[in-house]
Structures are given as structure tokens and as C-alpha cells.
PDB file of C-alpha atoms in Angstrom:
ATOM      1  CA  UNK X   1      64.864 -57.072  51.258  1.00 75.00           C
ATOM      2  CA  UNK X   2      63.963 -57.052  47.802  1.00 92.00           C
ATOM      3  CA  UNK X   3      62.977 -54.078  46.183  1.00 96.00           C
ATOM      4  CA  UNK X   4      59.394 -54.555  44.540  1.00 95.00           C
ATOM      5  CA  UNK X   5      58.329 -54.074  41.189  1.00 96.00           C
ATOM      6  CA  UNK X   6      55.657 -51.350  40.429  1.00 96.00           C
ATOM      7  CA  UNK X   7      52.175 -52.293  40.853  1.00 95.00           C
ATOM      8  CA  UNK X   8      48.919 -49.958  39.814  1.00 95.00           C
ATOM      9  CA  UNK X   9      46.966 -49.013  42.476  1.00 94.00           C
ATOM     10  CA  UNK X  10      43.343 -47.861  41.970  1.00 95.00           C
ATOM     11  CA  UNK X  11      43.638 -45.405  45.393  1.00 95.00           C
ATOM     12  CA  UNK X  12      44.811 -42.256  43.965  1.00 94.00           C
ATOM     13  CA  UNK X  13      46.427 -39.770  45.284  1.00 96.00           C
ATOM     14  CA  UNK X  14      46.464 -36.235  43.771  1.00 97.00           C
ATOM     15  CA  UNK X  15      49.582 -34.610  43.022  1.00 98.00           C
ATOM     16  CA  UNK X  16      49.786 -30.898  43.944  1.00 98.00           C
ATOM     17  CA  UNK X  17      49.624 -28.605  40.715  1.00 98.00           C
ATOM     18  CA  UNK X  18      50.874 -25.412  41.150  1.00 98.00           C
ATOM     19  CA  UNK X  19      49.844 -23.219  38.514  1.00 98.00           C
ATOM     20  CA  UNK X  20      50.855 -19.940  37.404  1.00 98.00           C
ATOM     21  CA  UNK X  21      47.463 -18.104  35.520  1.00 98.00           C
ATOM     22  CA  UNK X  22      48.392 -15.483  32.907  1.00 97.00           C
ATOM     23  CA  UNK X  23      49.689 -16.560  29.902  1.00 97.00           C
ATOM     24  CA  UNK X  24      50.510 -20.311  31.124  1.00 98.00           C
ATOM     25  CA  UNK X  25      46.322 -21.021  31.279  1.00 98.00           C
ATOM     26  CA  UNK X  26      45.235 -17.952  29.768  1.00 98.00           C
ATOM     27  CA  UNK X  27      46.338 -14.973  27.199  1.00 98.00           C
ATOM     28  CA  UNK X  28      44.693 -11.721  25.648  1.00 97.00           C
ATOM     29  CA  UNK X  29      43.577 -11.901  22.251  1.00 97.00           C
ATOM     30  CA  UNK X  30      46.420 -10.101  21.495  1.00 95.00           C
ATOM     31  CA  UNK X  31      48.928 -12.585  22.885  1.00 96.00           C
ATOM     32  CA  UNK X  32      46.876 -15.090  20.796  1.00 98.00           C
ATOM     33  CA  UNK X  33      47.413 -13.365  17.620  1.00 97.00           C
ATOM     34  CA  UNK X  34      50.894 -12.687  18.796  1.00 95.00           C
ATOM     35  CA  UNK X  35      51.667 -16.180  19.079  1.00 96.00           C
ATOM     36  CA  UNK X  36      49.077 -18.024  16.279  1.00 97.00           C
ATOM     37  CA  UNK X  37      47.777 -20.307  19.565  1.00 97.00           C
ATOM     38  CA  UNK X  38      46.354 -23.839  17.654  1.00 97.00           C
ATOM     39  CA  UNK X  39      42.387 -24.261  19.054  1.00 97.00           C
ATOM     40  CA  UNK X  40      41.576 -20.328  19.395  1.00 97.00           C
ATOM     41  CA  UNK X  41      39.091 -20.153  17.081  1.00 97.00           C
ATOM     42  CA  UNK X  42      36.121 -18.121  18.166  1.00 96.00           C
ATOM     43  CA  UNK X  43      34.029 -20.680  18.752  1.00 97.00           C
ATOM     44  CA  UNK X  44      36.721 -22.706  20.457  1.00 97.00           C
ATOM     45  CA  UNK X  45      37.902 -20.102  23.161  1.00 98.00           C
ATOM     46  CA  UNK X  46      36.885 -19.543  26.452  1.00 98.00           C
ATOM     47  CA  UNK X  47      36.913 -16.814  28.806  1.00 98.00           C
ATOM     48  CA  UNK X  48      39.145 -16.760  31.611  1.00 98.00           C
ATOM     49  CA  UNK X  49      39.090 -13.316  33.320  1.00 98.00           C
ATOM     50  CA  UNK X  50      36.996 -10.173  32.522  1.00 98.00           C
ATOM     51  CA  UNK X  51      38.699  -6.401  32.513  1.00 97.00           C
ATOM     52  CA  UNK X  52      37.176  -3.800  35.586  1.00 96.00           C
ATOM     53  CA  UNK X  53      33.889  -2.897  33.373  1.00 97.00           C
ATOM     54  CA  UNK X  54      33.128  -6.967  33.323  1.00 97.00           C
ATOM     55  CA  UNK X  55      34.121  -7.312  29.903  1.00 98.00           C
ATOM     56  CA  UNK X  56      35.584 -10.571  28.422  1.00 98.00           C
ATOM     57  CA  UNK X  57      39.815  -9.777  28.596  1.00 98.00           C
ATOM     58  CA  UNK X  58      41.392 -13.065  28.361  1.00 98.00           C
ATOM     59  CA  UNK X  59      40.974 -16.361  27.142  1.00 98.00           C
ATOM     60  CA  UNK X  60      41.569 -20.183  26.970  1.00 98.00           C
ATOM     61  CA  UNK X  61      42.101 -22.324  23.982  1.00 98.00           C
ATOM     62  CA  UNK X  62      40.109 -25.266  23.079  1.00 98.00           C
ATOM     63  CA  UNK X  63      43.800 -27.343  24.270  1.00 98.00           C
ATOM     64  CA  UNK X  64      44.172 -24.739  27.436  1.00 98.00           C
ATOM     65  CA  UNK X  65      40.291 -25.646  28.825  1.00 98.00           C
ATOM     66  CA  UNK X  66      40.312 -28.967  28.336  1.00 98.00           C
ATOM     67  CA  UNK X  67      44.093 -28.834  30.319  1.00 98.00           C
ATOM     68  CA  UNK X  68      42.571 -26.887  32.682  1.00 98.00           C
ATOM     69  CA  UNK X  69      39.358 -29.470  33.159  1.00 98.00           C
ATOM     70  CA  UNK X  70      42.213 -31.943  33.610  1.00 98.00           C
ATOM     71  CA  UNK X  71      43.985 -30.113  36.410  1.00 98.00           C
ATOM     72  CA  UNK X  72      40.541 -29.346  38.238  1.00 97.00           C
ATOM     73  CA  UNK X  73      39.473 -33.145  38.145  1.00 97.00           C
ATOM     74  CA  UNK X  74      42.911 -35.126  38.780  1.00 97.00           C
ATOM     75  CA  UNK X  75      45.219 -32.433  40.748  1.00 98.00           C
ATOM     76  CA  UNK X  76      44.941 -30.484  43.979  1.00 98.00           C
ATOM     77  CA  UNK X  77      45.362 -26.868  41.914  1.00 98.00           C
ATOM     78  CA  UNK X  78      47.392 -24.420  43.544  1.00 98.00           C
ATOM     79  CA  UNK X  79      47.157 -20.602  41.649  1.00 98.00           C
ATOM     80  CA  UNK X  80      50.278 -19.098  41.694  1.00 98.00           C
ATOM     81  CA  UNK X  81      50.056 -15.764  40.855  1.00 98.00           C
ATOM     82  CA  UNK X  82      51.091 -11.905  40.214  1.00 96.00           C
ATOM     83  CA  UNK X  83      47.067 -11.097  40.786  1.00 97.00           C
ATOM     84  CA  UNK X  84      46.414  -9.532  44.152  1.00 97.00           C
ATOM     85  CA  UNK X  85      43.367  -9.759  46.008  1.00 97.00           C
ATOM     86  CA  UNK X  86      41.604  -7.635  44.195  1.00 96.00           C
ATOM     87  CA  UNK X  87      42.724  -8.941  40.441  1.00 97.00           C
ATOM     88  CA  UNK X  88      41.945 -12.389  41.079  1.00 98.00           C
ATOM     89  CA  UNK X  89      38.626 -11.920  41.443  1.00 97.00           C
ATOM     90  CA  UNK X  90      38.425 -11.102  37.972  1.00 98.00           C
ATOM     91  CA  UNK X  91      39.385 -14.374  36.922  1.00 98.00           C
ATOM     92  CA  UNK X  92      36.614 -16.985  36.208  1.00 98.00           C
ATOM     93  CA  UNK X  93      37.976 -19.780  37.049  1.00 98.00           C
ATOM     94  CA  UNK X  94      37.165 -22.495  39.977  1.00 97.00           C
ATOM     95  CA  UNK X  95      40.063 -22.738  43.108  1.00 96.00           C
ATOM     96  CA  UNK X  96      39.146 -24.565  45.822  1.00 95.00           C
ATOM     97  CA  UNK X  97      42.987 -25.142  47.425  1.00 98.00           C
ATOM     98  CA  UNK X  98      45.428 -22.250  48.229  1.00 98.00           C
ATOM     99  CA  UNK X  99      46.237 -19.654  46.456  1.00 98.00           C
ATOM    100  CA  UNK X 100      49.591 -17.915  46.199  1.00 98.00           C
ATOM    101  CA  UNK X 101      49.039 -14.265  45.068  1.00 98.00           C
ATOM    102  CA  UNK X 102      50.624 -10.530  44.477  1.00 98.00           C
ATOM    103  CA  UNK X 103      54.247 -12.366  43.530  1.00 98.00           C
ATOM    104  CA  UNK X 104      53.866 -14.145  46.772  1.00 98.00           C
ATOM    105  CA  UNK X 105      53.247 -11.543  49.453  1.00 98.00           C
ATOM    106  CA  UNK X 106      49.379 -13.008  49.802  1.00 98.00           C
ATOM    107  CA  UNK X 107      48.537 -16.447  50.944  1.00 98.00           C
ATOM    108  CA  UNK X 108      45.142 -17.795  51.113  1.00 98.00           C
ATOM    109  CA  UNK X 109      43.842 -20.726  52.494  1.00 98.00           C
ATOM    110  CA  UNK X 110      41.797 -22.885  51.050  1.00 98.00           C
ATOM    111  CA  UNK X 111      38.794 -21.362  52.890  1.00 97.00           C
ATOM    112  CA  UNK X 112      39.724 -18.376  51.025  1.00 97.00           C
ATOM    113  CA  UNK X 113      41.082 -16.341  54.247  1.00 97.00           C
ATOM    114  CA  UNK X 114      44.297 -15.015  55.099  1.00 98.00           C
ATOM    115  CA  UNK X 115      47.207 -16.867  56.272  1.00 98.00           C
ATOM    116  CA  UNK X 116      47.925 -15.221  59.608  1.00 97.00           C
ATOM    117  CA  UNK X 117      51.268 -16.659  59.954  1.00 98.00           C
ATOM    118  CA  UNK X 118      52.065 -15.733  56.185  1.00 98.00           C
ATOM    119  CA  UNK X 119      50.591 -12.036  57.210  1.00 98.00           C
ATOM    120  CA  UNK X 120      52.889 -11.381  60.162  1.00 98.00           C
ATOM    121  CA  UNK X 121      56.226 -12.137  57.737  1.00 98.00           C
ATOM    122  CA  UNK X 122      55.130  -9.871  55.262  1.00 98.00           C
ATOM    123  CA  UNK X 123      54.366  -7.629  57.642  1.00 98.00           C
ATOM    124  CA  UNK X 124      57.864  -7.719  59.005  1.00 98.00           C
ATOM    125  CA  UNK X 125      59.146  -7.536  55.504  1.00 98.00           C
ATOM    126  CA  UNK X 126      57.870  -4.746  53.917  1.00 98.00           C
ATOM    127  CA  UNK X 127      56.848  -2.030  56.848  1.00 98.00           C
ATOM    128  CA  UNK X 128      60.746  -1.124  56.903  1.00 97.00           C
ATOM    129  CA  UNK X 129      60.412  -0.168  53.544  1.00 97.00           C
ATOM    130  CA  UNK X 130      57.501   2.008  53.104  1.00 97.00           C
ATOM    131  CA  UNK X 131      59.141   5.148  52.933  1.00 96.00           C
ATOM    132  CA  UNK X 132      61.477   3.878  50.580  1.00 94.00           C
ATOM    133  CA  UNK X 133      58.334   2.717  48.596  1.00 96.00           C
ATOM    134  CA  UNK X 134      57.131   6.465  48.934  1.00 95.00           C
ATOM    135  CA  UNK X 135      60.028   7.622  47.980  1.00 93.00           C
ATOM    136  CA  UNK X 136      60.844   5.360  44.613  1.00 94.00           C
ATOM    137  CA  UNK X 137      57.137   6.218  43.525  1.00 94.00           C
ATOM    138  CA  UNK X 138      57.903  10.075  43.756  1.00 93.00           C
ATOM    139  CA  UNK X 139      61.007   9.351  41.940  1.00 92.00           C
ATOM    140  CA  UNK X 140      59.159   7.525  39.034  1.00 91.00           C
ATOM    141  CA  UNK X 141      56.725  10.159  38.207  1.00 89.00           C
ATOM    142  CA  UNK X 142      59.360  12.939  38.432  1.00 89.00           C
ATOM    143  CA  UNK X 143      61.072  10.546  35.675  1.00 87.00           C
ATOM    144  CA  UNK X 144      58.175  10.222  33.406  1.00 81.00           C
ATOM    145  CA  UNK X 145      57.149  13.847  33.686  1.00 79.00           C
ATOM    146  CA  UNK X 146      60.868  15.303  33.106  1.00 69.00           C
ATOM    147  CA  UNK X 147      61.608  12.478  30.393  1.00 57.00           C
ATOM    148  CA  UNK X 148      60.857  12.757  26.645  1.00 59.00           C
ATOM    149  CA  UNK X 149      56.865  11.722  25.261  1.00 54.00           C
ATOM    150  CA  UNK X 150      57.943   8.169  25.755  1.00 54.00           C
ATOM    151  CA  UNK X 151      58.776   7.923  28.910  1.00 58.00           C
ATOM    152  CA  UNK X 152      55.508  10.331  29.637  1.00 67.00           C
ATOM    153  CA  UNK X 153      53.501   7.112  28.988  1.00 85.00           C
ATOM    154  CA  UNK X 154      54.185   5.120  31.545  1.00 91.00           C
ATOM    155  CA  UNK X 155      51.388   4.173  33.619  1.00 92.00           C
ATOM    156  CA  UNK X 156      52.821   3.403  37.705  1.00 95.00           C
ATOM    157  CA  UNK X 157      50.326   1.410  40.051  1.00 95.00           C
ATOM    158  CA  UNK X 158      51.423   0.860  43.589  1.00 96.00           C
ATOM    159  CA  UNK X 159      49.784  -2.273  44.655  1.00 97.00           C
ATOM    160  CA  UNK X 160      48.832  -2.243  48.297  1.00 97.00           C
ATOM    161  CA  UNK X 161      46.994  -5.140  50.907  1.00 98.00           C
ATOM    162  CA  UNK X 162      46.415  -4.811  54.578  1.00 97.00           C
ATOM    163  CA  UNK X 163      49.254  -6.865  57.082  1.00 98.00           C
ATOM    164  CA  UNK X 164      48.275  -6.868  60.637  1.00 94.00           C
ATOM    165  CA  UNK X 165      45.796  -4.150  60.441  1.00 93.00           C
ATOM    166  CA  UNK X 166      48.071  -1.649  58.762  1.00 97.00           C
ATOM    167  CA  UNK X 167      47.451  -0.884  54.503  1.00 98.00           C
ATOM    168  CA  UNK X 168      51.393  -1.313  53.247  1.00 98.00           C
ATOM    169  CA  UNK X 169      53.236  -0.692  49.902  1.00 98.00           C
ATOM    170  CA  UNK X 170      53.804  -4.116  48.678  1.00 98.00           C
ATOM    171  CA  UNK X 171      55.460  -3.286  45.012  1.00 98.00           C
ATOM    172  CA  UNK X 172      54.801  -0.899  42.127  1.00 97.00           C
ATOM    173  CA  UNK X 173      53.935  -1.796  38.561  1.00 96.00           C
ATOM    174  CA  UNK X 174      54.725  -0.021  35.797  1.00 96.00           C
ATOM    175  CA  UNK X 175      53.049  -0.383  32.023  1.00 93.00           C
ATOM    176  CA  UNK X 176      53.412   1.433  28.830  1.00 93.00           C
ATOM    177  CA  UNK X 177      50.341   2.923  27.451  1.00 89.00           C
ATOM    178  CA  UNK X 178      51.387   2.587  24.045  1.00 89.00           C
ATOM    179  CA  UNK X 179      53.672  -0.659  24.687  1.00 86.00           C
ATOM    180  CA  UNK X 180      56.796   1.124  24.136  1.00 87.00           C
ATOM    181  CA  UNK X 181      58.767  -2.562  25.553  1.00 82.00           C
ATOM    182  CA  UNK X 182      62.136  -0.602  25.555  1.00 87.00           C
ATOM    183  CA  UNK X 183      60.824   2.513  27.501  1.00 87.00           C
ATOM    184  CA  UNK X 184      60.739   0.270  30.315  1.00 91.00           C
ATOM    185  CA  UNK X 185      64.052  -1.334  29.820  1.00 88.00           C
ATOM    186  CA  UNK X 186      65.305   1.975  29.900  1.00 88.00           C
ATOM    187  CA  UNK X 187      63.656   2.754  33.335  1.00 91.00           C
ATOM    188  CA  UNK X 188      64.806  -1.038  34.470  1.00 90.00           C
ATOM    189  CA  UNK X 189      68.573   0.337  33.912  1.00 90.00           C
ATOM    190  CA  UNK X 190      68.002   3.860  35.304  1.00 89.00           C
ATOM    191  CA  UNK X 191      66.518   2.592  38.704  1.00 92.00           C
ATOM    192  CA  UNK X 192      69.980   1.212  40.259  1.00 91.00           C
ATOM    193  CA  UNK X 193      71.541   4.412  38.900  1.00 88.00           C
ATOM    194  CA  UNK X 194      69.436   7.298  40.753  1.00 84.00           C
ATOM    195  CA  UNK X 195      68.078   5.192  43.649  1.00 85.00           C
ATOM    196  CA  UNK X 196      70.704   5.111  46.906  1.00 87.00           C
ATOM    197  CA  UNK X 197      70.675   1.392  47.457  1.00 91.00           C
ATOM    198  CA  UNK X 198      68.594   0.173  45.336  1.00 94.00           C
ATOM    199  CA  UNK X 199      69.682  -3.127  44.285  1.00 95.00           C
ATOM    200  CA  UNK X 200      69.884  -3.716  48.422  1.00 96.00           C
ATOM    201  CA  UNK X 201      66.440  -3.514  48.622  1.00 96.00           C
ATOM    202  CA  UNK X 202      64.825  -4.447  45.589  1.00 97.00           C
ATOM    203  CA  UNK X 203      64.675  -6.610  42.134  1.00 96.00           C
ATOM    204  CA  UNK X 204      63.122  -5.285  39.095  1.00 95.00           C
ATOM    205  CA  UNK X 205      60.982  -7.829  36.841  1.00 92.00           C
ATOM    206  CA  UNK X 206      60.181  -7.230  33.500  1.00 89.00           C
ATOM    207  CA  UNK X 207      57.947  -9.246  30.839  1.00 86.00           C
ATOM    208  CA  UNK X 208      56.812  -8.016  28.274  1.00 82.00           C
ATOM    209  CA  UNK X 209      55.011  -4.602  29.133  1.00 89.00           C
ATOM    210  CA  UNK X 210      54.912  -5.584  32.797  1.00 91.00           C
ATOM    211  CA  UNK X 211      57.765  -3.772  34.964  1.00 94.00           C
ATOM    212  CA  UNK X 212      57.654  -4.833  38.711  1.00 96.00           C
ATOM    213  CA  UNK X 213      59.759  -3.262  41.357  1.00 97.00           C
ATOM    214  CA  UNK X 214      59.671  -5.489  43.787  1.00 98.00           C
ATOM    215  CA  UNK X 215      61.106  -5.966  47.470  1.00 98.00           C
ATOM    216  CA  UNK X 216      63.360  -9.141  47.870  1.00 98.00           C
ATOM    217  CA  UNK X 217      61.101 -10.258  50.763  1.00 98.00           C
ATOM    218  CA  UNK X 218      58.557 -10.401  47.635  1.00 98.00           C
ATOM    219  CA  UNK X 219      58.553 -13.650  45.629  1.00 98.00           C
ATOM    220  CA  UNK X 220      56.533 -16.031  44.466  1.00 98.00           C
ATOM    221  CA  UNK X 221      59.606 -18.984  45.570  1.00 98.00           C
ATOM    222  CA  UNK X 222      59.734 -17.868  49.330  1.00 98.00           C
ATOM    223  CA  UNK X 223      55.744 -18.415  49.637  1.00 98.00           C
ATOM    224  CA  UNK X 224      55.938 -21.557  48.000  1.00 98.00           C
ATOM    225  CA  UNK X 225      58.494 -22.366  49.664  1.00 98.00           C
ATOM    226  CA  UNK X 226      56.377 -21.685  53.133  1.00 98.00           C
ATOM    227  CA  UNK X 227      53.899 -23.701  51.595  1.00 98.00           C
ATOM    228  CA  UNK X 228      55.966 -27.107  50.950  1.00 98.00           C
ATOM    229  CA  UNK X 229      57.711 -26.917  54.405  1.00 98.00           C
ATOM    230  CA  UNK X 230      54.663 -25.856  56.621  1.00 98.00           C
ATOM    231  CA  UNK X 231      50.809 -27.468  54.806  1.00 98.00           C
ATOM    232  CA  UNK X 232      51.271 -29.124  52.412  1.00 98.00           C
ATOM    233  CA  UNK X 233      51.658 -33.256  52.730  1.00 98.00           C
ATOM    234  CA  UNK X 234      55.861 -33.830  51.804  1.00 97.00           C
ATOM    235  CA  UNK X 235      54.825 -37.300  50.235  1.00 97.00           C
ATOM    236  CA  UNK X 236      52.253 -36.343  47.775  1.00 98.00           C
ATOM    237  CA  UNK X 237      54.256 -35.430  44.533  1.00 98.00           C
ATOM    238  CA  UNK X 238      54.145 -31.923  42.858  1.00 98.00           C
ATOM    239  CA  UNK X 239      54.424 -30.064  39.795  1.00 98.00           C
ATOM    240  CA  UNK X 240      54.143 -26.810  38.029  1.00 98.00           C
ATOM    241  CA  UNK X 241      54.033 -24.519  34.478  1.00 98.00           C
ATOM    242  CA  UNK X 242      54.834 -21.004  34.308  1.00 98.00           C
ATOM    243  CA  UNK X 243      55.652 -18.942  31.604  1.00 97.00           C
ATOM    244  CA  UNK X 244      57.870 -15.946  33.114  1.00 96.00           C
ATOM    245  CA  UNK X 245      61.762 -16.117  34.173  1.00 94.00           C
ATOM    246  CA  UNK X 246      60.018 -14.981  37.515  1.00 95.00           C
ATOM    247  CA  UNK X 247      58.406 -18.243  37.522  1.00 97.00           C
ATOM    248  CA  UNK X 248      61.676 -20.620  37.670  1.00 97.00           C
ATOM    249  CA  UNK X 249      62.575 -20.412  41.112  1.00 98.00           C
ATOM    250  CA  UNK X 250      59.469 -21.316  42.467  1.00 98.00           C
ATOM    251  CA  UNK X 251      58.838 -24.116  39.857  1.00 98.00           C
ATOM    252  CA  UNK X 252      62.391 -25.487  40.237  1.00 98.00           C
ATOM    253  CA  UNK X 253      61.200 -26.032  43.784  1.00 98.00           C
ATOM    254  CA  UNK X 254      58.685 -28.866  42.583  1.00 98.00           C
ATOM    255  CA  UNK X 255      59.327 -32.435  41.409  1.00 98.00           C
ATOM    256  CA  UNK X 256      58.421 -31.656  38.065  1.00 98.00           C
ATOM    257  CA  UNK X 257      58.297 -28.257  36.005  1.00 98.00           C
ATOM    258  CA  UNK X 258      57.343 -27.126  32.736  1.00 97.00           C
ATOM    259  CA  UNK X 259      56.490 -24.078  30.563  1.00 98.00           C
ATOM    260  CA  UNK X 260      54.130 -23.647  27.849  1.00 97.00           C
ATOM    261  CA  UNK X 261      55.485 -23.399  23.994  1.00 96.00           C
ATOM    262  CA  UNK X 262      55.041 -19.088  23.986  1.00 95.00           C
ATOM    263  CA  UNK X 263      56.481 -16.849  26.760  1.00 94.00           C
ATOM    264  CA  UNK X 264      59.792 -15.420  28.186  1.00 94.00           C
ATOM    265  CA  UNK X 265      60.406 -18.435  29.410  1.00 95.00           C
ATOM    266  CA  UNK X 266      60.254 -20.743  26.371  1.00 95.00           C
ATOM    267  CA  UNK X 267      61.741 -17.756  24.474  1.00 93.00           C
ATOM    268  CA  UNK X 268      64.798 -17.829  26.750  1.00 90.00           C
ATOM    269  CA  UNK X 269      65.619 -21.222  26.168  1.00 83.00           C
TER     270      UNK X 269
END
């Protein structure tokens, strides 16, 4: 048998994009200062998401929308996400496949509901650890309050969802208020130090002034992961950007992978 030579073929089949959001498709104006983005003039940008008053927080280039137009008319676009439930519904953007969200502990379906399967592994992933949760939140603000001014500064959100009728502790995030980047580095090495087992049960992310504590069931690879081996079609080809060192193991899951020219992750290398 001979192998044949490549022939086009007018039936196309979309390739699965899978898409992390902030700062891959989107940045704050600050980031876009930060990082002279070509195409962000004011009349060129775009708004992406909107802040909790409904105010205009992020934003596309001229380059990033017309990207995104691509990826909406020639992909099947797959969010893949740090948003929860409740965050991505302040983005403004059309997704009509599945979405991947709060580092991967969330899966929707393309009908927008729960995966029930997804919901039951979480479930069995992170209700051993709630009081551990409890406990490293307690911790944190007894750090900020008996620390210096810095470290008083540091803003700690638990983010929660509901798994099989029962409101869980998925992971906590932790921001400066005045972006003090190395107050949280100094928490980052602190948190293996004072916690009993920490590093058992946890990894710690940190980009920018974004610090996750996050459970090791937690991660945007494993629910990709799910994804690939259990609905989505093995022969259609797929591909990815993301912008965080959080990002590579689920990209370097894909056929093809890529970062945009900013970020930790073009930084790094």
C-alpha cells in the first residue's frame, strides 16, 4: 500500500481550541500599559469582562478580537479557566462548547450544566480536606494581622461551589491591595514552613498578584485531561494558548500549544 499524498478537502472539521481567558484573550488596562500591547488604541479595544458594579475591567486588542472572531468561526472553543461560576459570568464573550473553570474543579457542558460525573470526583477530592481548608484560612489571617503593614494588605478569598449537594472549600486566593508582588512570595515560602503537611496536600500558584493555594486534586490538566479521554472525539486535532506556568501541563496535553508574546509564561522562556 502506498501511502497517499495530501489532498484538500472542502469538509472541514474543527479542531478543538482550548483557550485559557485572562491575559491570553484579554488584559486590564493596566497589563496593556504594562506591556505596550500593538492595536489598543481606544478606539481599537474591546471589552471583554466587566468588574462586580458592571463596569468595563478588561479588554481585547484590535489583533486579540479579530483572533478571537477567528476561534469562534473556525474552532470548537473550549474556555479554560481560573474563573468560577460566578466570575465567568462577567466575561462578555460567546461559549457555546465546554467550559473548564475554577483551575479545573468545574466542568460544564455545553448546555451550560454541571458535569455530574466531573461533580462526584471533586467531591471525593476536596471534602477530606475541608477542615484543613478551615484551618489554612485561620492561619492566613492570623499571618496578615500579626505581620508588618505589608503583609496587613493582603486580601484572602476562599472560593467555594456546591458538589453533590454539599457547599465545599475548593481553594483560597490571595491578592495584594497595593500589589506588593513580593509580600506574596514571602507568604508562598512561609506556607510549607508553619502548615503540618502542607506540601502533601497542596501547591501554591503565583502570577503576578494572584496567589492560589490550591489542592492537588485541583488543576486545570486533570479536567482536561477527563475531557480528552471521556467527550471529546480522539481524531479531531487540538490546540491551546495560555499565558501562566499553571497553564503548561494542560496545554502540553494538546497537539499543538502556544503562549502569547507577554506573560509568565513567555517571560520564563
Amino acid at each position: 500500500m502506498t501511502t497517499p499524498f495530501f489532498q484538500p478537502n472542502p469538509n472541514i472539521i474543527k479542531p478543538y481550541a482550548l483557550m485559557d481567558l485572562d491575559d491570553t484573550l484579554f488584559q486590564t488596562q493596566r497589563k496593556i500599559d504594562a506591556w505596550e500591547l500593538p492595536t489598543t488604541e481606544p478606539k481599537n479595544l474591546v471589552c471583554a469582562t466587566v468588574n462586580k458594579q458592571d463596569e468595563p475591567l478588561s479588554f481585547m486588542s484590535q489583533r486579540q478580537a479579530m483572533f478571537f472572531n477567528w476561534l469562534l468561526a473556525s474552532t470548537e472553543l473550549i474556555a479554560v479557566t481560573a474563573r468560577d461560576r460566578h466570575e465567568i459570568q462577567r466575561v462578555k464573550l460567546p461559549f457555546n462548547s465546554w467550559q473548564v473553570l475554577t483551575h479545573g474543579a468545574v466542568i460544564l457542558t455545553p448546555e451550560s450544566e454541571l458535569l455530574s460525573a466531573w461533580q462526584q470526583h471533586m467531591y471525593n477530592a476536596l471534602a477530606p480536606l475541608q477542615n484543613i481548608l478551615n484551618q489554612l484560612t485561620d492561619w492566613i489571617h492570623n499571618y496578615s494581622q500579626k505581620s508588618d503593614s505589608t503583609h496587613n494588605d493582603l486580601k484572602l478569598t476562599p472560593h467555594t461551589d456546591t458538589f453533590v449537594d454539599r457547599e465545599l472549600t475548593i481553594y483560597l486566593a490571595i491578592k495584594h491591595t497595593q500589589k506588593d508582588h513580593q509580600a506574596l512570595a514571602d507568604l508562598a515560602e512561609q506556607l510549607p514552613i508553619f502548615i503540618p503537611n502542607f506540601e502533601q496536600h497542596f501547591y501554591v500558584h503565583v502570577n503576578a498578584n494572584n496567589l492560589a493555594i490550591l489542592p492537588h486534586g485541583v488543576h486545570k490538566r486533570h479536567a482536561v485531561q477527563f475531557l480528552l479521554e471521556q467527550h471529546l472525539d480522539s481524531q479531531r486535532p487540538s490546540f491551546g494558548f495560555g499565558d501562566s506556568l499553571a497553564d503548561l501541563p494542560f496545554l502540553q496535553l494538546l497537539d499543538w500549544y502556544g503562549m502569547p508574546n507577554h506573560g509568565q509564561l513567555h517571560e520564563q522562556f
